[in-house]
XYZ file of C-alpha atoms in Angstrom:
600
model
C -92.892 -68.040 54.132
C -90.558 -69.507 51.516
C -89.756 -66.035 50.182
C -88.914 -64.897 53.701
C -86.682 -67.940 54.242
C -84.803 -67.472 50.964
C -84.429 -63.709 51.337
C -83.271 -63.923 54.939
C -80.558 -66.491 54.201
C -79.347 -64.958 50.932
C -79.810 -61.422 52.299
C -77.649 -62.172 55.328
C -74.953 -63.538 53.029
C -75.208 -60.507 50.735
C -74.895 -58.174 53.732
C -71.636 -59.883 54.716
C -70.298 -59.343 51.209
C -71.245 -55.644 51.401
C -69.463 -55.259 54.742
C -66.380 -56.966 53.319
C -66.368 -54.470 50.473
C -66.717 -51.469 52.786
C -63.871 -52.759 54.973
C -61.637 -53.319 51.941
C -61.515 -57.076 52.571
C -63.323 -58.203 49.414
C -60.061 -58.506 47.473
C -58.583 -60.907 50.026
C -58.404 -64.457 48.677
C -58.723 -65.918 52.185
C -61.853 -63.862 52.863
C -63.393 -64.845 49.520
C -62.651 -68.481 50.304
C -64.407 -68.203 53.664
C -67.436 -66.549 52.059
C -67.513 -69.234 49.364
C -67.756 -71.903 52.077
C -70.637 -69.983 53.662
C -72.444 -69.725 50.324
C -72.118 -73.461 49.732
C -73.638 -74.119 53.181
C -76.502 -71.666 52.591
C -77.393 -73.183 49.225
C -77.334 -76.710 50.626
C -79.733 -75.740 53.435
C -82.105 -74.031 51.011
C -82.766 -77.328 49.235
C -82.620 -78.953 45.796
C -83.360 -75.880 43.684
C -80.489 -73.945 45.203
C -78.172 -76.933 45.118
C -78.784 -77.044 41.363
C -78.205 -73.299 41.108
C -74.951 -73.654 43.036
C -73.782 -76.445 40.762
C -74.542 -74.244 37.780
C -72.678 -71.273 39.256
C -69.625 -73.507 39.740
C -69.207 -73.482 35.948
C -69.626 -69.725 35.442
C -66.252 -67.924 35.595
C -67.940 -64.768 34.291
C -70.047 -64.621 37.476
C -67.844 -65.990 40.244
C -64.209 -65.551 41.290
C -61.980 -68.631 41.352
C -62.492 -69.283 45.076
C -66.258 -69.539 44.593
C -65.895 -71.757 41.528
C -63.749 -74.238 43.425
C -65.958 -74.299 46.529
C -69.269 -74.552 44.685
C -67.895 -77.397 42.546
C -67.880 -79.490 45.735
C -71.636 -79.184 46.170
C -73.230 -82.589 46.562
C -76.885 -82.959 45.702
C -77.475 -86.030 47.913
C -80.402 -85.447 50.256
C -82.311 -87.590 52.763
C -84.480 -90.208 51.127
C -88.245 -89.929 51.094
C -90.442 -92.801 52.389
C -90.374 -96.005 50.329
C -94.164 -96.264 50.569
C -94.518 -92.992 48.707
C -92.041 -94.155 46.063
C -93.843 -97.462 45.494
C -97.223 -95.709 45.363
C -95.809 -93.329 42.742
C -94.632 -96.273 40.609
C -98.039 -97.950 40.695
C -99.850 -94.677 39.996
C -97.595 -93.758 37.071
C -97.438 -97.193 35.426
C -101.053 -98.136 36.146
C -100.182 -101.629 37.441
C -99.563 -103.184 40.861
C -95.889 -103.206 41.741
C -95.600 -106.994 41.895
C -97.132 -107.386 38.429
C -94.252 -105.396 36.887
C -91.263 -106.314 39.064
C -90.626 -109.728 40.571
C -88.227 -108.185 43.093
C -87.484 -104.683 44.367
C -84.835 -103.488 46.804
C -86.571 -102.519 50.083
C -84.711 -99.204 50.232
C -83.141 -96.923 47.612
C -79.578 -97.593 46.504
C -79.034 -93.918 45.668
C -80.773 -90.629 46.459
C -80.354 -87.204 44.871
C -82.115 -83.853 44.962
C -84.759 -84.767 42.371
C -85.408 -88.456 43.033
C -84.083 -91.806 44.230
C -83.166 -95.109 42.591
C -84.141 -98.712 43.395
C -82.689 -101.947 42.082
C -85.369 -104.298 40.714
C -85.970 -107.329 38.504
C -88.515 -107.313 35.683
C -91.168 -109.989 36.084
C -91.538 -110.901 32.415
C -87.806 -111.386 31.688
C -86.079 -111.542 35.098
C -83.695 -108.858 33.836
C -82.105 -106.556 36.415
C -83.133 -102.918 36.067
C -82.705 -99.588 37.817
C -85.973 -97.828 38.705
C -85.748 -94.076 39.197
C -88.624 -92.447 41.088
C -89.234 -88.718 41.336
C -89.386 -87.026 44.726
C -93.011 -86.184 45.700
C -94.006 -82.553 45.194
C -90.663 -81.639 43.621
C -92.265 -79.826 40.690
C -94.188 -77.488 43.004
C -91.112 -76.875 45.159
C -88.838 -76.069 42.244
C -91.489 -74.058 40.412
C -92.083 -71.884 43.462
C -88.340 -71.358 44.029
C -87.646 -70.352 40.451
C -90.626 -67.997 40.488
C -89.118 -66.241 43.497
C -85.610 -66.267 42.009
C -86.877 -64.739 38.787
C -88.248 -61.783 40.739
C -84.867 -61.463 42.435
C -83.244 -61.540 38.984
C -85.222 -58.484 37.899
C -83.921 -56.612 40.946
C -80.329 -57.687 40.202
C -80.588 -56.547 36.589
C -81.932 -53.174 37.685
C -79.774 -52.340 40.704
C -76.579 -54.470 40.701
C -74.106 -53.023 38.211
C -71.170 -55.356 38.939
C -73.051 -58.308 37.390
C -73.042 -57.802 33.621
C -74.829 -61.057 32.757
C -78.623 -60.943 32.342
C -79.690 -62.559 35.631
C -83.274 -63.256 34.490
C -82.094 -64.998 31.315
C -79.626 -67.023 33.366
C -82.341 -68.115 35.825
C -84.691 -68.972 32.959
C -82.003 -71.137 31.363
C -81.357 -73.053 34.590
C -85.084 -73.467 35.214
C -85.584 -74.881 31.737
C -82.800 -77.438 32.268
C -83.991 -78.465 35.727
C -87.565 -78.969 34.517
C -86.228 -81.052 31.642
C -84.566 -83.251 34.262
C -87.956 -83.703 35.924
C -89.405 -85.252 32.751
C -88.161 -88.842 32.800
C -89.622 -89.556 29.350
C -87.369 -86.804 28.016
C -84.440 -88.328 29.882
C -85.162 -91.679 28.252
C -85.201 -90.043 24.829
C -81.902 -88.341 25.666
C -80.396 -91.729 26.543
C -81.644 -93.238 23.271
C -80.148 -90.384 21.227
C -76.856 -90.560 23.137
C -76.662 -94.333 22.572
C -77.304 -93.926 18.853
C -74.501 -91.367 18.484
C -71.779 -92.764 20.728
C -72.396 -96.375 21.764
C -70.895 -97.635 18.488
C -67.562 -97.291 20.256
C -66.675 -100.668 21.733
C -65.461 -99.009 24.955
C -68.706 -97.061 25.601
C -71.819 -98.539 27.199
C -75.231 -96.852 27.395
C -78.127 -98.626 29.174
C -81.331 -99.509 27.351
C -84.627 -97.879 28.370
C -87.708 -100.009 29.043
C -90.427 -97.765 27.638
C -93.351 -99.883 28.813
C -92.299 -99.154 32.385
C -91.325 -95.513 31.981
C -93.394 -92.359 32.559
C -92.813 -88.704 33.387
C -92.008 -89.605 37.020
C -90.724 -93.194 36.762
C -87.791 -94.343 34.627
C -86.857 -98.011 34.190
C -83.502 -98.668 32.561
C -81.050 -101.523 32.174
C -79.039 -102.250 35.323
C -75.302 -101.677 34.802
C -72.842 -103.442 37.064
C -69.866 -101.226 37.663
C -67.714 -99.164 39.962
C -67.783 -95.383 40.295
C -64.877 -93.804 38.485
C -63.500 -92.192 41.657
C -63.144 -95.555 43.440
C -59.613 -96.260 42.278
C -58.901 -99.245 44.540
C -62.074 -101.055 43.470
C -61.328 -100.396 39.787
C -57.760 -101.660 40.047
C -59.072 -104.669 41.967
C -60.894 -105.642 38.753
C -57.620 -105.480 36.830
C -58.459 -102.126 35.230
C -56.621 -98.802 35.152
C -58.364 -95.559 36.005
C -56.309 -93.551 33.504
C -57.259 -95.880 30.642
C -60.921 -95.348 31.488
C -60.473 -91.588 31.820
C -58.783 -91.515 28.414
C -61.804 -93.285 26.959
C -64.002 -90.663 28.622
C -61.950 -87.779 27.234
C -62.025 -89.105 23.671
C -65.782 -89.686 23.932
C -66.345 -86.255 25.485
C -64.406 -84.510 22.707
C -66.444 -86.412 20.158
C -69.596 -85.279 21.964
C -68.529 -81.652 22.237
C -66.925 -81.071 18.852
C -68.245 -83.667 16.409
C -71.971 -84.165 16.938
C -72.388 -81.364 19.464
C -74.724 -83.371 21.719
C -73.109 -84.035 25.079
C -73.600 -85.361 28.592
C -73.481 -82.229 30.744
C -73.262 -83.876 34.170
C -70.465 -86.493 34.085
C -69.781 -86.595 37.828
C -68.343 -89.854 39.289
C -71.768 -91.226 40.176
C -72.907 -90.941 36.562
C -69.924 -92.742 34.995
C -69.158 -96.350 35.884
C -66.286 -98.680 35.056
C -67.710 -102.066 34.097
C -65.854 -105.332 34.842
C -65.226 -105.679 31.086
C -63.338 -102.371 31.033
C -66.069 -100.315 29.400
C -67.150 -96.845 30.391
C -70.866 -96.712 31.179
C -72.730 -93.376 31.092
C -75.792 -92.982 33.336
C -78.343 -90.259 34.158
C -79.210 -88.377 30.974
C -81.335 -85.699 32.603
C -78.879 -82.879 31.930
C -77.796 -82.809 28.288
C -76.685 -79.904 26.116
C -75.707 -79.081 22.557
C -72.775 -77.187 21.077
C -73.692 -74.995 18.075
C -71.894 -76.032 14.880
C -70.120 -72.676 14.477
C -68.897 -72.899 18.062
C -67.439 -76.388 17.513
C -65.186 -75.085 14.763
C -64.339 -71.952 16.746
C -63.282 -74.016 19.772
C -60.800 -76.024 17.685
C -59.484 -72.809 16.157
C -59.154 -71.351 19.645
C -56.952 -74.287 20.679
C -54.764 -73.719 17.597
C -54.408 -70.020 18.384
C -53.488 -70.878 21.978
C -50.794 -73.304 20.797
C -49.378 -70.598 18.503
C -49.725 -67.887 21.184
C -51.724 -65.783 18.757
C -53.498 -63.754 21.419
C -55.135 -61.304 19.030
C -56.782 -64.217 17.199
C -57.737 -65.764 20.547
C -59.475 -62.542 21.549
C -61.341 -62.396 18.211
C -62.489 -65.988 18.736
C -64.705 -64.770 21.566
C -67.005 -63.168 18.993
C -67.528 -66.497 17.224
C -67.986 -68.249 20.574
C -70.678 -65.694 21.468
C -68.756 -64.574 24.553
C -68.716 -60.956 23.471
C -71.069 -58.710 21.591
C -69.744 -57.404 18.242
C -69.488 -53.837 19.541
C -67.092 -54.782 22.373
C -63.453 -53.847 21.710
C -61.184 -56.860 22.321
C -57.891 -54.926 22.261
C -57.754 -54.489 26.087
C -58.254 -58.261 26.497
C -55.162 -59.184 24.449
C -52.595 -58.088 27.105
C -54.497 -60.027 29.779
C -54.364 -63.195 27.657
C -50.701 -62.604 26.899
C -49.798 -62.073 30.560
C -51.463 -65.312 31.600
C -50.423 -67.635 28.768
C -46.854 -66.377 28.439
C -46.363 -67.436 32.052
C -48.397 -70.638 31.733
C -46.844 -71.791 28.449
C -43.264 -72.059 29.639
C -43.009 -75.496 28.054
C -45.746 -76.727 25.715
C -49.511 -76.531 25.708
C -49.766 -80.290 26.176
C -48.046 -79.892 29.552
C -50.856 -77.662 30.819
C -53.720 -79.134 32.762
C -57.245 -78.045 31.972
C -57.866 -76.567 35.411
C -54.936 -74.162 34.954
C -56.437 -72.892 31.718
C -59.939 -72.605 33.194
C -58.618 -70.706 36.224
C -56.529 -68.380 34.056
C -59.283 -67.692 31.564
C -61.739 -67.401 34.455
C -59.707 -64.515 35.870
C -59.824 -62.797 32.470
C -63.544 -63.455 31.984
C -64.347 -62.097 35.437
C -62.586 -58.776 34.709
C -64.114 -58.064 31.300
C -67.680 -57.895 29.897
C -67.929 -61.571 28.969
C -71.147 -63.527 28.867
C -70.335 -67.253 28.907
C -73.023 -69.190 26.986
C -74.707 -72.029 28.851
C -73.307 -74.696 26.502
C -69.731 -73.527 27.100
C -70.166 -73.454 30.867
C -71.343 -77.064 30.712
C -68.350 -77.994 28.517
C -66.015 -76.596 31.183
C -67.827 -78.614 33.798
C -67.591 -81.852 31.796
C -63.862 -81.638 31.062
C -62.970 -80.345 34.531
C -64.730 -83.292 36.183
C -62.933 -85.803 33.940
C -59.563 -84.190 34.576
C -60.255 -84.181 38.318
C -60.837 -87.934 38.201
C -57.583 -88.401 36.291
C -55.557 -86.195 38.646
C -56.871 -88.237 41.555
C -55.199 -91.292 39.998
C -52.148 -89.498 38.586
C -51.219 -85.953 39.708
C -49.143 -85.527 36.535
C -51.960 -86.335 34.118
C -52.470 -83.743 31.345
C -55.890 -83.707 29.731
C -54.705 -81.653 26.746
C -52.026 -84.206 25.897
C -54.668 -86.935 26.116
C -56.837 -84.906 23.722
C -54.268 -85.008 20.902
C -55.599 -88.208 19.233
C -58.938 -86.559 18.620
C -57.446 -83.272 17.385
C -54.982 -85.161 15.162
C -57.787 -86.969 13.388
C -60.093 -83.947 13.248
C -57.523 -81.497 11.901
C -56.099 -83.890 9.325
C -59.350 -85.287 7.957
C -62.009 -82.599 8.369
C -62.951 -80.933 5.055
C -63.993 -77.703 6.793
C -61.873 -74.902 5.199
C -61.450 -73.127 8.536
C -59.967 -76.264 10.094
C -57.723 -76.801 7.068
C -56.326 -73.306 7.571
C -55.965 -74.010 11.277
C -53.950 -77.143 10.487
C -51.627 -75.199 8.203
C -51.249 -72.519 10.847
C -50.571 -75.106 13.544
C -47.987 -77.037 11.547
C -46.234 -74.317 9.591
C -46.445 -71.009 11.435
C -43.497 -71.713 13.727
C -40.488 -73.032 11.777
C -38.805 -74.275 14.946
C -41.660 -76.619 15.906
C -43.421 -77.503 12.649
C -41.933 -81.005 12.218
C -42.105 -81.734 15.938
C -45.822 -80.848 15.904
C -46.474 -83.115 12.923
C -44.656 -85.948 14.673
C -46.638 -85.327 17.860
C -49.939 -85.383 15.966
C -49.030 -88.696 14.340
C -47.785 -90.263 17.585
C -50.936 -89.327 19.450
C -53.176 -90.040 16.473
C -52.021 -93.667 16.412
C -53.682 -94.112 19.796
C -57.069 -93.672 18.110
C -58.149 -96.851 16.360
C -60.219 -94.787 13.912
C -57.213 -92.756 12.762
C -56.058 -93.863 9.294
C -53.026 -92.165 7.747
C -54.303 -92.769 4.207
C -57.527 -90.910 4.991
C -55.474 -88.032 6.375
C -53.194 -87.826 3.330
C -55.903 -87.462 0.677
C -57.461 -84.177 1.872
C -53.999 -82.700 2.462
C -53.003 -83.519 -1.135
C -56.284 -82.115 -2.396
C -55.652 -78.870 -0.561
C -52.016 -78.749 -1.664
C -52.877 -78.917 -5.366
C -56.123 -76.952 -5.188
C -56.688 -73.319 -6.161
C -56.506 -72.208 -2.503
C -53.273 -74.029 -1.741
C -50.652 -71.547 -2.980
C -49.538 -70.506 0.509
C -49.194 -74.146 1.450
C -47.294 -74.923 -1.780
C -44.772 -72.169 -1.011
C -44.219 -73.624 2.447
C -43.946 -77.183 1.118
C -41.331 -76.173 -1.479
C -39.316 -74.468 1.241
C -39.589 -77.473 3.539
C -38.769 -79.916 0.718
C -35.541 -78.036 0.060
C -34.642 -78.062 3.756
C -35.451 -81.758 4.176
C -33.573 -82.827 1.031
C -30.550 -80.849 2.117
C -30.737 -82.275 5.629
C -31.005 -85.874 4.404
C -28.228 -85.417 1.808
C -25.762 -83.755 4.145
C -26.792 -86.005 7.017
C -25.990 -89.069 4.922
C -22.641 -87.576 3.848
C -21.768 -86.669 7.423
C -22.629 -90.181 8.613
C -20.522 -91.653 5.809
C -17.567 -89.434 6.745
C -17.878 -90.348 10.422
C -17.967 -94.057 9.524
C -14.840 -93.817 7.336
C -11.531 -95.232 8.644
C -9.484 -92.670 10.526
C -6.569 -92.747 8.048
C -8.936 -91.728 5.214
C -10.586 -88.790 6.989
C -7.646 -86.309 6.435
C -7.660 -87.169 2.703
C -11.434 -86.708 2.436
C -11.402 -83.438 4.372
C -8.261 -82.123 2.651
C -6.612 -81.665 6.007
C -9.468 -79.644 7.501
C -9.887 -80.747 11.151
C -13.515 -79.554 11.097
C -14.362 -82.126 8.443
C -15.082 -81.981 4.700
C -18.089 -79.639 4.887
C -18.106 -75.898 5.339
C -20.973 -75.623 7.825
C -21.005 -74.465 11.414
C -21.559 -76.817 14.328
C -24.969 -75.237 14.992
C -26.054 -75.690 11.365
C -24.817 -79.297 11.375
C -26.819 -80.075 14.520
C -29.952 -78.488 13.053
C -29.619 -80.517 9.858
C -29.120 -83.787 11.704
C -32.014 -83.038 14.044
C -34.346 -82.309 11.121
C -33.151 -85.416 9.251
C -33.748 -87.617 12.305
C -37.223 -86.133 12.885
C -38.291 -86.730 9.278
C -37.011 -90.318 9.405
C -38.899 -90.900 12.656
C -42.109 -89.599 11.056
C -41.625 -91.960 8.116
C -41.011 -94.773 10.586
C -44.237 -93.915 12.382
C -46.192 -94.109 9.145
C -44.606 -97.429 8.129
C -45.084 -99.023 11.546
C -48.713 -97.956 11.764
C -51.250 -100.771 11.839
C -53.083 -99.001 9.039
C -49.999 -98.525 6.811
C -50.193 -100.012 3.344
C -48.032 -99.364 0.272
C -51.232 -98.211 -1.396
C -50.937 -95.211 0.924
C -48.645 -93.698 -1.721
C -51.102 -94.357 -4.550
C -52.781 -90.932 -4.261
C -49.346 -89.307 -4.725
C -48.699 -91.323 -7.902
C -52.127 -90.382 -9.207
C -51.822 -86.668 -8.570
C -48.321 -86.568 -10.076
C -49.946 -87.282 -13.426
C -51.905 -84.036 -13.288
C -50.593 -80.812 -14.788
C -50.738 -78.918 -11.479
C -48.710 -81.640 -9.823
C -46.041 -81.569 -12.552
C -45.690 -77.801 -12.200
C -45.504 -78.145 -8.436
C -42.968 -80.975 -8.740
C -40.759 -78.871 -11.037
C -40.814 -76.080 -8.441
C -39.604 -78.495 -5.791
C -36.936 -79.999 -8.085
C -35.748 -76.536 -9.083
C -35.536 -75.366 -5.478
C -33.662 -78.489 -4.406
C -31.248 -78.279 -7.362
C -30.471 -74.620 -6.710
C -29.870 -75.249 -3.019
C -27.603 -78.260 -3.563
C -25.703 -76.447 -6.310
C -25.155 -73.476 -4.003
C -23.929 -75.796 -1.283
C -21.542 -77.555 -3.684
C -20.144 -74.253 -4.887
C -19.722 -73.174 -1.273
C -17.684 -76.306 -0.530
C -15.506 -75.981 -3.661
C -14.681 -72.316 -3.062
C -14.085 -72.564 0.649
C -10.843 -71.099 1.976
C -8.369 -73.811 3.061
C -7.361 -73.691 6.719
C -4.271 -71.632 7.526
C -1.206 -73.785 8.383
C -0.385 -74.052 12.060
C 2.982 -72.322 12.870
C 5.800 -74.812 13.418
C 4.037 -77.656 11.661
C 5.685 -79.468 8.738
């Protein structure tokens, strides 16, 4: 009977899609949007298993067009509650004690209900501490097990007969089933919460509830009660004197740390699972759905961001091998023009001005057209960051999640000893001569927003790389930049001195040249002054930093005593001397201005 119900509802929907294709309407965005709404309704009516499947599909741009991704992301897994008597009986059966011997008080009805269970507010009898008691829905294991068994059979048929879906449908269903069954084990969820707390709750802005193991089983979870407001309730948050964007920024920094540092992350950060506490902390709840980012992928993701900033589309396409999006035998050359077409239009200004949804939608269109297979961890990453950005955009339509991510990337790029990331930093800062100093300034400005960012810690690995055996390319660039900066500061100071001189002295200093005493074009003068001002601002940022200390320069003094440093220093001094000498000779040999006819 269940098979007939599922096949009839999904079959009817599939038949509509087939008719759309035969009528030539499948490419219509409006038609796809209408079908996406129908699919969301069908999945909701089919129950919790299919709601979970729909939520998973909302993060799979390799399987669904943009219209489906947007519509399925609105799926809510709230369902009617089950009888309180059954819930209380489950608690007593699982814990092995009468209800009133464990809890001195229990809310008469659930305060929240979802597809897999419902939550009560209670007070522990032995300590009078407030707790949240999560109780599993009766018979949910049988229901979900039966549904996934049927879906797996459908997956075999899809793999065999549906050519337009390149992803292994059976493997995809198995992955979702594994995650959903993990959510059904509340002991596992408690262990997830404990691991998450150990990794991330050292941040003073992050709060993770404690688990009461004596009152926890596979179907009952008792955890610390957290007073707070859902992150999408802006008025209530501001009523507590808090700002939604400050809280979202905390969430973004924590999420990046989860995704790219330890690799263990909360994969379901919807508004109901993240609370703003009255003290201004961000509290994470519900640790049923967690995931891990492989170490190689963490580094590849950061490199991918660098390649996107530099518009290196060939490198971006090659990154998909490391990210396990593409098999090694797939040729990426046809993908490069697609990336170029999207990002050249999207990156009219700077990457930091892009919102995450724009990138996901653009990449989603590329992924949907080519033989990509998005790994489960990456799909969950997209979901996590998209949800956080959605909360931010609700409070501020101009919020840019990539700009808010700069503090983390500043610290990670400058301090991580990984050689790949060191090369990425060099590429980011030095590949484009026009933006290299602006990018360094931006990294420092944003990095100061992270209390863990220390300029001294960032300087040491850079110096080590600069003077190391693998630093020749960087040394060449540094010598070139040192010459440019010295020239800019020298001429900038001279230009400022000339401009500050009394008017009657200026003709004497310039030898009657109305353009001034220096033989440089207006464009070159502006470029020099701009570079000089940028470098001085960067120095000002370092000096005004809370972590600045004169001992910051101690590593430079130490390395200057080494032979490699003396050789490097002589290269810089020689380059600067040659450049200034050439400039001086240029000024001395310049042609005097021709006299104006009729002048005395």
